[in-house]
GROMACS .gro file of C-alpha atoms in nm:
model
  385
    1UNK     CA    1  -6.520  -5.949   7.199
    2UNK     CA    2  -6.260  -5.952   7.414
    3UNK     CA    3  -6.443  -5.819   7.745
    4UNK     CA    4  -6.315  -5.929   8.052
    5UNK     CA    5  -6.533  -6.247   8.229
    6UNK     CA    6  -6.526  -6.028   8.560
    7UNK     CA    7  -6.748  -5.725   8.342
    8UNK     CA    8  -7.057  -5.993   8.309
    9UNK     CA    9  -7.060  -6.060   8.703
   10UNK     CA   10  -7.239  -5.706   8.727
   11UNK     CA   11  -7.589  -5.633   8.795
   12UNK     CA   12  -7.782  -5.311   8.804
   13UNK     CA   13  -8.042  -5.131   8.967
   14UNK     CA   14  -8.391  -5.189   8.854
   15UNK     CA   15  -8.512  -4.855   9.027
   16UNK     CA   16  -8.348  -4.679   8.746
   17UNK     CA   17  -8.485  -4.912   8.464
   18UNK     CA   18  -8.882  -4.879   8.675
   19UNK     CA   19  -8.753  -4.471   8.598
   20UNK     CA   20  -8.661  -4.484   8.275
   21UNK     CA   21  -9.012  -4.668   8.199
   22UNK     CA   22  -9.208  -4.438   8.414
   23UNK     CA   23  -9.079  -4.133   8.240
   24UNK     CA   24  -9.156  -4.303   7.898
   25UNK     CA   25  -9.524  -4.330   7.966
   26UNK     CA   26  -9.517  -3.970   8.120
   27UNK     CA   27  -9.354  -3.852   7.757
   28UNK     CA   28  -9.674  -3.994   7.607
   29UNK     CA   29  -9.960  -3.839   7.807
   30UNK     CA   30 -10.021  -4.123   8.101
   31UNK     CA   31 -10.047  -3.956   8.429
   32UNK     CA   32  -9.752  -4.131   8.675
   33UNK     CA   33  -9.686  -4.096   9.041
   34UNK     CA   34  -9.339  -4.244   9.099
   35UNK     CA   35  -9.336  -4.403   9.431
   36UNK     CA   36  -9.014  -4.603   9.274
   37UNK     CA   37  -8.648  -4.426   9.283
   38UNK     CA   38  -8.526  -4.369   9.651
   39UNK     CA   39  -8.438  -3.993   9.653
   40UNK     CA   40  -8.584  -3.735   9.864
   41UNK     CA   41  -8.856  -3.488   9.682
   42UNK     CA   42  -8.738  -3.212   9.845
   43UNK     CA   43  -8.512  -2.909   9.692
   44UNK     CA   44  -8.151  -2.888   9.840
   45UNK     CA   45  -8.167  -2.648  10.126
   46UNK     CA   46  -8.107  -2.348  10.002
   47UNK     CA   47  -7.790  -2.261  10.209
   48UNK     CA   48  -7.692  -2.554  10.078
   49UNK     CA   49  -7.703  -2.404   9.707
   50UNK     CA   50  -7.562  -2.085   9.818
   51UNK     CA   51  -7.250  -2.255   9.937
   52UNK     CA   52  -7.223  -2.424   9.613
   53UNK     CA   53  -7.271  -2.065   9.428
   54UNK     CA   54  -7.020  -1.859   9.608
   55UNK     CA   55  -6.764  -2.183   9.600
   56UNK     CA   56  -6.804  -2.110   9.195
   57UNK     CA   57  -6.728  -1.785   9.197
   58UNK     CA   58  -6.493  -1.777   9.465
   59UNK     CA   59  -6.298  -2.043   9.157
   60UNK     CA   60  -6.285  -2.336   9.406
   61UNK     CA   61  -6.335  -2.560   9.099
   62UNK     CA   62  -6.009  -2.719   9.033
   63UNK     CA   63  -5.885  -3.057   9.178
   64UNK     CA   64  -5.859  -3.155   9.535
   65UNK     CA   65  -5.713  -3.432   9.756
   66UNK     CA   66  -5.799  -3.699   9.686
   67UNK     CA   67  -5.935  -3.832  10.016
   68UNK     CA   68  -6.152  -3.476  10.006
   69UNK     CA   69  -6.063  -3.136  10.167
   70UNK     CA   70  -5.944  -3.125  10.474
   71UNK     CA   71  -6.168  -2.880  10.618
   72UNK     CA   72  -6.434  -3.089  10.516
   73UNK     CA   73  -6.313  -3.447  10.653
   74UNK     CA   74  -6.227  -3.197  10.995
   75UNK     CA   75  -6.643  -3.111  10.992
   76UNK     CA   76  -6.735  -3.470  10.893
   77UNK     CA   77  -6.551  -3.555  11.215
   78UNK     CA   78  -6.683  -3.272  11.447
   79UNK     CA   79  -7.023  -3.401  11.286
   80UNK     CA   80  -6.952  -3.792  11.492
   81UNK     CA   81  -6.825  -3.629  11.772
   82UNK     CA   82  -7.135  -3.454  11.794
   83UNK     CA   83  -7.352  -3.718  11.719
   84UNK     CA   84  -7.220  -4.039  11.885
   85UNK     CA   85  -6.977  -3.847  12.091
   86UNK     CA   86  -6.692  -4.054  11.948
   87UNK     CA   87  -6.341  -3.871  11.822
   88UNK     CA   88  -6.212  -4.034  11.463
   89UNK     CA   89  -5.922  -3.867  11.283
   90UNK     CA   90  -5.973  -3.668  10.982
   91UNK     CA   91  -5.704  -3.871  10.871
   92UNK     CA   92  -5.938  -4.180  10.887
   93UNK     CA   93  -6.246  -3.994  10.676
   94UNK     CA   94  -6.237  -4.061  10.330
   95UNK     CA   95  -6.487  -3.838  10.090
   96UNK     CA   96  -6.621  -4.008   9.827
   97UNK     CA   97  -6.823  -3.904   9.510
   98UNK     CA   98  -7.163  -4.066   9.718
   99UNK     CA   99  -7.169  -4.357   9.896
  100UNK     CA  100  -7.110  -4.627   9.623
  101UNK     CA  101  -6.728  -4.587   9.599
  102UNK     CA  102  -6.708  -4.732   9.963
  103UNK     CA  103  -6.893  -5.056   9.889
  104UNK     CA  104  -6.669  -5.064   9.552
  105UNK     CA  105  -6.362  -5.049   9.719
  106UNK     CA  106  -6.479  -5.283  10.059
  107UNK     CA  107  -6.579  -5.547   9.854
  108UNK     CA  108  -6.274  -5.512   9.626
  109UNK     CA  109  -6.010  -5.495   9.951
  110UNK     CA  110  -6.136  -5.798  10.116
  111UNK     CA  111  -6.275  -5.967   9.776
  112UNK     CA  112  -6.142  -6.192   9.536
  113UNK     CA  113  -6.183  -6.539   9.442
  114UNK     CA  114  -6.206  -6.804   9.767
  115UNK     CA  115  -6.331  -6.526   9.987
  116UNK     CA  116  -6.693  -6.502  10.131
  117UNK     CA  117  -6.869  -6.170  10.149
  118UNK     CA  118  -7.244  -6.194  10.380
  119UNK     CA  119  -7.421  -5.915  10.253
  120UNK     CA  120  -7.836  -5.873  10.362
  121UNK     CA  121  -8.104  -6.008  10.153
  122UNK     CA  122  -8.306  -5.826  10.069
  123UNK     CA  123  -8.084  -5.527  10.039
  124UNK     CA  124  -7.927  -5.243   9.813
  125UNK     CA  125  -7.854  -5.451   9.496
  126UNK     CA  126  -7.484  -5.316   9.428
  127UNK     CA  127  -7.399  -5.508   9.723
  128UNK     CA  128  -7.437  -5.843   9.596
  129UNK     CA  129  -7.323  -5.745   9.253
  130UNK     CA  130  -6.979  -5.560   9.364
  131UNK     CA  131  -6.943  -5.862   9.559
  132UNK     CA  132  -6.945  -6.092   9.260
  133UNK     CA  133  -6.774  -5.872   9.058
  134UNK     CA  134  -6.494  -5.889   9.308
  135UNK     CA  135  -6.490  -6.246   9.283
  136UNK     CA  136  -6.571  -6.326   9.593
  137UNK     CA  137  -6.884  -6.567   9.657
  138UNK     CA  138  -7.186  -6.375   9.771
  139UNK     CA  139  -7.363  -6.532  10.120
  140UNK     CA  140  -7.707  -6.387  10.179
  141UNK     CA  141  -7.800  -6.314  10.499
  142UNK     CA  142  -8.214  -6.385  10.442
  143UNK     CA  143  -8.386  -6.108  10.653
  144UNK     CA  144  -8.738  -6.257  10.705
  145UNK     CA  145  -9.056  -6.053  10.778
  146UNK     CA  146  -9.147  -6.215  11.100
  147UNK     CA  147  -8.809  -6.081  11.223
  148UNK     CA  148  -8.928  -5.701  11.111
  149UNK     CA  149  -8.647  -5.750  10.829
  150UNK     CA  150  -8.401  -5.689  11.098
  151UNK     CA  151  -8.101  -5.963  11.156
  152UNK     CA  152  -8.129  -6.292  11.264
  153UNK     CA  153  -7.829  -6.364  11.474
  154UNK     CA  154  -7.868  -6.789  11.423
  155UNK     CA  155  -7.886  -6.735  11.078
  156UNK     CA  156  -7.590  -6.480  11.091
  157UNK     CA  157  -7.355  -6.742  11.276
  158UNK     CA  158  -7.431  -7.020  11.028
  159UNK     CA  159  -7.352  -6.838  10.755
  160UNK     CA  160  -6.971  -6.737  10.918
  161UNK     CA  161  -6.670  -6.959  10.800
  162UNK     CA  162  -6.283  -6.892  10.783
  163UNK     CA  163  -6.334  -6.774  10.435
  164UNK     CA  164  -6.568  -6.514  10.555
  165UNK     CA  165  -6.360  -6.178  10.500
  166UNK     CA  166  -6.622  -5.917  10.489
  167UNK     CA  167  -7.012  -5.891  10.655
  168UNK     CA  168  -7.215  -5.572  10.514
  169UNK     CA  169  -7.472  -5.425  10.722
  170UNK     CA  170  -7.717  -5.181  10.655
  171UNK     CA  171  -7.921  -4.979  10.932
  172UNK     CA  172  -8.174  -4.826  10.895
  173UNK     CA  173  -8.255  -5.114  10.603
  174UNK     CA  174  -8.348  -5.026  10.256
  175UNK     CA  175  -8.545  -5.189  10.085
  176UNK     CA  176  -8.758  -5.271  10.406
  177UNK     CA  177  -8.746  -4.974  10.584
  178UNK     CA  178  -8.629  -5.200  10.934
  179UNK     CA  179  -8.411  -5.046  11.197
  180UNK     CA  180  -8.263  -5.233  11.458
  181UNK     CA  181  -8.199  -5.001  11.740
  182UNK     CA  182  -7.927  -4.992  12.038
  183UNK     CA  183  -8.026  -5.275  12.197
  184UNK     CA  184  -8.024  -5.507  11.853
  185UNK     CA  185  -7.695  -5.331  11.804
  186UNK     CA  186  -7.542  -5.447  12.070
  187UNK     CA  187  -7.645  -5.805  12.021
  188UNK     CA  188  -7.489  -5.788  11.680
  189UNK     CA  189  -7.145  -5.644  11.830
  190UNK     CA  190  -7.128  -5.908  12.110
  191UNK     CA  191  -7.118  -6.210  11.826
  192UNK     CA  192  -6.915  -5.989  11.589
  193UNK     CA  193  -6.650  -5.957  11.845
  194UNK     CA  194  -6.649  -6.340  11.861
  195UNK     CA  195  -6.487  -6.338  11.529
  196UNK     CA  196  -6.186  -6.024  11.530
  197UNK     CA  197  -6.089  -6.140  11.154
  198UNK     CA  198  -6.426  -6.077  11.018
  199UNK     CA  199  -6.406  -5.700  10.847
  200UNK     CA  200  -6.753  -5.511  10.834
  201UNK     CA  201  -6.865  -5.255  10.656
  202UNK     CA  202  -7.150  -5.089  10.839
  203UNK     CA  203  -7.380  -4.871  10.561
  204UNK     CA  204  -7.547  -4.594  10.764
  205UNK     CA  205  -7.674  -4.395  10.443
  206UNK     CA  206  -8.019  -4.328  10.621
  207UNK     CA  207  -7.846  -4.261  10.993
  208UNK     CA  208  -8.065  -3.905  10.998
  209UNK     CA  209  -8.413  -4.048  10.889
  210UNK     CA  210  -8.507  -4.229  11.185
  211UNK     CA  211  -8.826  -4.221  11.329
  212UNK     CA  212  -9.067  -4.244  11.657
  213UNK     CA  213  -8.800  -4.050  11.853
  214UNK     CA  214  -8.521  -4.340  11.799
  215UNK     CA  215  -8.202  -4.262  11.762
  216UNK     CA  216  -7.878  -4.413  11.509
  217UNK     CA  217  -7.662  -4.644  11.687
  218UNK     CA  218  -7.370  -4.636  11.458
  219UNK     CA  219  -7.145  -4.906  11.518
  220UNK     CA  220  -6.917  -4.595  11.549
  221UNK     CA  221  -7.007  -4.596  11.923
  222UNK     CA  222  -6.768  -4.963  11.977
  223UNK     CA  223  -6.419  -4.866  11.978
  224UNK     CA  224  -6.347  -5.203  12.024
  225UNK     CA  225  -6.453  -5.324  11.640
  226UNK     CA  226  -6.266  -4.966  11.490
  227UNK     CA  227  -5.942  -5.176  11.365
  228UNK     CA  228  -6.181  -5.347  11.107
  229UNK     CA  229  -6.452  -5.120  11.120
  230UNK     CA  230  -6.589  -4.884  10.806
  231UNK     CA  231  -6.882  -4.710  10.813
  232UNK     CA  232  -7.091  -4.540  10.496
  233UNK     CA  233  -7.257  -4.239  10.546
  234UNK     CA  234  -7.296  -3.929  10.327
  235UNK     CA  235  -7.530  -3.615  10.248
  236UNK     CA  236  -7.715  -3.782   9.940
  237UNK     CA  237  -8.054  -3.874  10.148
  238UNK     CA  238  -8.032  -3.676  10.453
  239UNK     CA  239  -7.946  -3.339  10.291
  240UNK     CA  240  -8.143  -3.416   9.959
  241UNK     CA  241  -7.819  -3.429   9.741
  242UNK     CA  242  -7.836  -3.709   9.551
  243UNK     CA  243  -7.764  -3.535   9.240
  244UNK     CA  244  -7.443  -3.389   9.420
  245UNK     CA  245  -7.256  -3.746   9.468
  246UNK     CA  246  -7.109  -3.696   9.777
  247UNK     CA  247  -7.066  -3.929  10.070
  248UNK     CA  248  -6.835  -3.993  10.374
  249UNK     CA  249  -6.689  -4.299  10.468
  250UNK     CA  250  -6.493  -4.370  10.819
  251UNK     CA  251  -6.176  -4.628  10.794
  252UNK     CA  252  -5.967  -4.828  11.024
  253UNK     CA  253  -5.568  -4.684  11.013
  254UNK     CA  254  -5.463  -4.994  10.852
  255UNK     CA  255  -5.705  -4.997  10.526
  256UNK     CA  256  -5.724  -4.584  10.463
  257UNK     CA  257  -5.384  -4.576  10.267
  258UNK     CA  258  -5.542  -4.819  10.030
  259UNK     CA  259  -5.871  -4.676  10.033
  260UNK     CA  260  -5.734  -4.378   9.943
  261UNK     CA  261  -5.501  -4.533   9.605
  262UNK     CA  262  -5.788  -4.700   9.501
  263UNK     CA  263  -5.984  -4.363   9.523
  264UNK     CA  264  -5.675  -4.203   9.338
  265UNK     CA  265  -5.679  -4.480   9.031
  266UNK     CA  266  -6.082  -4.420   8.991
  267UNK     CA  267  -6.209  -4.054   9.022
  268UNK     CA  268  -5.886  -3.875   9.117
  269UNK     CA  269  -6.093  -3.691   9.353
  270UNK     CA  270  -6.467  -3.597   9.466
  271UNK     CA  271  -6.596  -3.275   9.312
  272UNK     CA  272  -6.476  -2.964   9.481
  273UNK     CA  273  -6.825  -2.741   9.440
  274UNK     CA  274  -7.007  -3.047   9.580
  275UNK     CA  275  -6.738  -3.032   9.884
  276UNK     CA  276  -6.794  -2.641   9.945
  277UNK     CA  277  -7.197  -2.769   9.950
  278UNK     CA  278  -7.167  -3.037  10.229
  279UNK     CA  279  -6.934  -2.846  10.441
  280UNK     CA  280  -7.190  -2.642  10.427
  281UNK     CA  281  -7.470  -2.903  10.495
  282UNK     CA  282  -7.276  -2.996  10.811
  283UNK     CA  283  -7.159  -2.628  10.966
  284UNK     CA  284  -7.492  -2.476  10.862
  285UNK     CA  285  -7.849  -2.491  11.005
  286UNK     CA  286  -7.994  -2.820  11.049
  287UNK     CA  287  -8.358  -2.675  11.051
  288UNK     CA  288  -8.437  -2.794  10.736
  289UNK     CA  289  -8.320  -3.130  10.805
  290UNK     CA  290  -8.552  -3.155  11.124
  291UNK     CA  291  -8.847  -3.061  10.907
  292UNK     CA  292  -8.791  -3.326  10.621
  293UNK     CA  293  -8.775  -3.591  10.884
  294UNK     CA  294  -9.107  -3.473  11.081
  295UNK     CA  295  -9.253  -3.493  10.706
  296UNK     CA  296  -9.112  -3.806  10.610
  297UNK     CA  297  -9.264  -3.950  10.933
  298UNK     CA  298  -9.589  -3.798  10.878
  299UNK     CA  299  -9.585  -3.976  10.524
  300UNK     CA  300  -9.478  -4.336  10.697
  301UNK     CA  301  -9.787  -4.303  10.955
  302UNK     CA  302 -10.008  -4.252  10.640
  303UNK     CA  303  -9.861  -4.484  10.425
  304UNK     CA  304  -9.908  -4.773  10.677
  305UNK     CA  305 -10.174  -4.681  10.797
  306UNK     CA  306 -10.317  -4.745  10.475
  307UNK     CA  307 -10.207  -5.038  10.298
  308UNK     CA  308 -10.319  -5.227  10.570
  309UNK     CA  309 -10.643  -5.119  10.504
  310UNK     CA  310 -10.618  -5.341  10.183
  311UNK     CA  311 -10.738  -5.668  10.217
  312UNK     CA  312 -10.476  -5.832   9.988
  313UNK     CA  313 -10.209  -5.607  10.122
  314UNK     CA  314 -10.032  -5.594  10.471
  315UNK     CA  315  -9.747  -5.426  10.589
  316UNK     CA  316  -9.489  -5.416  10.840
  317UNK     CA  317  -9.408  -5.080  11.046
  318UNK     CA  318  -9.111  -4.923  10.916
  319UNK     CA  319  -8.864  -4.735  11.154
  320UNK     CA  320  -8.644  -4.543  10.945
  321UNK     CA  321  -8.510  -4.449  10.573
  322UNK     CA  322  -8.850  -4.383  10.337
  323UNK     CA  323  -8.972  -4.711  10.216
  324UNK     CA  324  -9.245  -4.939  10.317
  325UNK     CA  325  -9.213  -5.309  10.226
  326UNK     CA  326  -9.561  -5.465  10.131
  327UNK     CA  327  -9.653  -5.838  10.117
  328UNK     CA  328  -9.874  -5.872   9.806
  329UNK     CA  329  -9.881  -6.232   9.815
  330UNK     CA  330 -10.267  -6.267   9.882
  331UNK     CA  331 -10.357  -6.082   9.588
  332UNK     CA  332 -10.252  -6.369   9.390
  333UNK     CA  333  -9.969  -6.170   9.209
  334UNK     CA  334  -9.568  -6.217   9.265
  335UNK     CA  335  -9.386  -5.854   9.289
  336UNK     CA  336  -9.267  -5.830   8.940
  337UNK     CA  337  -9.623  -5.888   8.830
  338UNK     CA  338  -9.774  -5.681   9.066
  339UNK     CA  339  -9.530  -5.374   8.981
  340UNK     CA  340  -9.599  -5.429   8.619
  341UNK     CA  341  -9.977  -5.420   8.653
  342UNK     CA  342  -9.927  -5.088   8.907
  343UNK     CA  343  -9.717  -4.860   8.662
  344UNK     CA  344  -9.890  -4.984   8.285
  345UNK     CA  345 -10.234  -5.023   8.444
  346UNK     CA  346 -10.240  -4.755   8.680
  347UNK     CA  347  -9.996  -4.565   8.648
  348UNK     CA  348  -9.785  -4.594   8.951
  349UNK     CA  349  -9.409  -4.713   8.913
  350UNK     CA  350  -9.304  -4.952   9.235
  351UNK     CA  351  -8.992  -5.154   9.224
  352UNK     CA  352  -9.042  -5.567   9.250
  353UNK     CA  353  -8.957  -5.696   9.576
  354UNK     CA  354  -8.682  -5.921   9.365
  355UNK     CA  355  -8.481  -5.628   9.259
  356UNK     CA  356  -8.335  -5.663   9.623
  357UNK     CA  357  -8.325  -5.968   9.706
  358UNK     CA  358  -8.414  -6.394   9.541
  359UNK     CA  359  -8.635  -6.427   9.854
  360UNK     CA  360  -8.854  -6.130   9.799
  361UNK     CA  361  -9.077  -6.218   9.534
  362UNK     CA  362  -9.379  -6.173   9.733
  363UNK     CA  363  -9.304  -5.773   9.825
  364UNK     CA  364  -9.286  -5.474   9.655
  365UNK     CA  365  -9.118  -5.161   9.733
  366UNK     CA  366  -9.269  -4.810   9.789
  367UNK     CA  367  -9.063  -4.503   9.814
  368UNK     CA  368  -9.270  -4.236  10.010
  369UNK     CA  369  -9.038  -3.929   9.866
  370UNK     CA  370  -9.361  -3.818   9.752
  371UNK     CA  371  -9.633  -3.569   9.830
  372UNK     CA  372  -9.885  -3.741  10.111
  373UNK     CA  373 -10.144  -3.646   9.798
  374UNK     CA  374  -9.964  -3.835   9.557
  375UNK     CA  375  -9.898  -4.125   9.776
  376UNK     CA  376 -10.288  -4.114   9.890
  377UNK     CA  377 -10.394  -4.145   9.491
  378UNK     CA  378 -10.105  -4.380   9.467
  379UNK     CA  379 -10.234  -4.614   9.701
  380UNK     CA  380 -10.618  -4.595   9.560
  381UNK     CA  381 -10.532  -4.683   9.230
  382UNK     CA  382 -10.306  -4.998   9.348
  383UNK     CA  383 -10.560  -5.097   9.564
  384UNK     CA  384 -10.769  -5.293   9.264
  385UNK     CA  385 -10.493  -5.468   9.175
   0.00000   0.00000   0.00000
């Protein structure tokens, strides 16, 4: 074989593998509820679809620029503007096909071998693996449950050396379900201004599902960190599009140029009905959107609520995305064990708390894009574990 050494540095997803098993056992009879993959149960708002539709027939399917249409990196910018009240160039939007690209290409620009890259722990597992596959060393950044899973700035500092090129944040938190809100935020910028060579790459994937009234503070709001500044968002959660691949990314003037080659030399460009779809996601009516959150809070109540009505379960309050975090230590089981036991003995597929992170083998993680009936069974049958 003569594979590259770099190819074995990548890991996977172990959502998609708990998927692929779940939908095994469904093939031969057993009855699953998938609390497992992190996407939205809800249809694509149908305005949404139409956009995508007429874009087809209107023969809007050949290639685009490469850093997206410009209409559409002009509405992803009238779309901050509105939110956070902050004006970015379309010239400093780069669309994506979803929000994986951008952690690809971070961790590539400011990778490579004698280079540090914090990412959190636990925490969407392509982080640590583009970061090894970059060749950079990956520095976890341990996010402990008597901190709500949110950052520890003592542990943050220690882990900062010259070699540190690149810190990777991720707010509202997944797996956890933590947010750290304006006030946290501002903590973090204060000590990240204390180091202006440190890049950061600020993953706001679940900026819309935020709950008890809160709302996102994007580090999009401090000019002052903009020169080494990029921030992930996209329409894959909040617009239930995950099938779509489409995300957004915002970079400073110095790294879009490259961004954009790199973006050039891997997909040529993002898909131009999925385009016609989000510009239509962001100009169109945002009722939809307003219900699915109220819904997806209504399911976070319950599904708290809940486990910590089991004895050998407790659980910490999530504030935003649509996962709860369980400790399942007391029932005597690690995560991998208990997840096992759920899907083959009961039929419920949950993802090990280890998939995310070396220091979370006493957690599991439950995706609530599921019916409140579902997740109610759901919970009943794990609770005899």
């Amino acid at each position: 074989m003569q594979l590259s050494k770099r190819i074995f540095q990548l890991e996977t997803e172990t959502a998609f593998a708990v998927l692929a098993k779940a939908n095994e056992l469904a093939s031969k009879g057993m009855d699953i509820i998938n609390l497992g993959i992190g996407q939205p149960d809800f249809p694509t708002p149908n305005n949404i679809q139409e956009a995508a539709i007429k874009a087809i027939r209107d023969g809007k399917h050949g290639y685009t620029p490469s850093n997206g249409i410009p209409e559409l990196r002009q509405a992803v910018s009238d779309k901050i503007m509105d939110d956070y009240k902050i004006s970015i160039d379309p010239k400093n939007i780069l669309i994506t096909p979803g929000g994986k690209p951008t952690i690809f290409i971070s961790c590539l620009m400011f990778g490579g071998i004698g280079k540090e890259i914090i990412y959190p722990d636990p925490g969407f597992p392509i982080y640590r693996s583009m970061i090894k596959f970059s060749g950079a060393t990956p520095k976890a950044l341990y996010l402990d449950e008597k901190d709500n899973f949110e950052i520890n700035f003592e542990k943050l500092k220690k882990l900062i050396t010259p070699n540190t090129s690149l810190i990777i944040i991720n707010n509202p938190n997944n797996p956890t379900g933590s947010f750290m809100n304006q006030n946290k935020i501002n903590e973090l910028v204060d000590i990240l201004i204390k180091y202006p060579k440190l890049n950061i790459l600020s993953d706001e994937i679940y900026s819309k599902i935020i709950f008890d009234n809160f709302k996102m503070p994007s580090l999009l709001k401090h000019t002052n960190l903009h020169n080494r500044l990029i921030v992930l968002d996209g329409w894959s959660k909040t617009y239930c599009m995950t099938g779509w691949r489409l995300g957004w990314s915002v970079w400073p003037t110095d790294y879009i140029e490259y961004a954009n080659k790199m973006c050039v030399n891997n997909h040529s460009c993002p898909t131009s009905i999925s385009q016609y779809a989000g510009l239509e996601a962001l100009k169109g009516s945002q009722d939809e959107l307003e219900k699915i959150v109220r819904e997806f809070q209504t399911r976070k109540d319950f599904v708290y609520t809940q486990l910590n009505k089991i004895d050998s379960i407790s659980c910490f309050n999530p504030g935003g995305a649509f996962y709860a975090f369980p400790n399942i230590s007391r029932t005597g089981l690690n995560g991998k064990e208990f997840s096992d036991l759920a899907l083959e003995k009961k039929g419920v597929a949950l993802v090990p708390g280890t998939s995310f992170g070396e220091k979370a083998e006493s957690y599991v993680r439950i995706s609530y894009a599921n019916s409140i009936e579902k997740i109610s069974e759901a919970i009943k049958r794990i609770s005899t574990l």
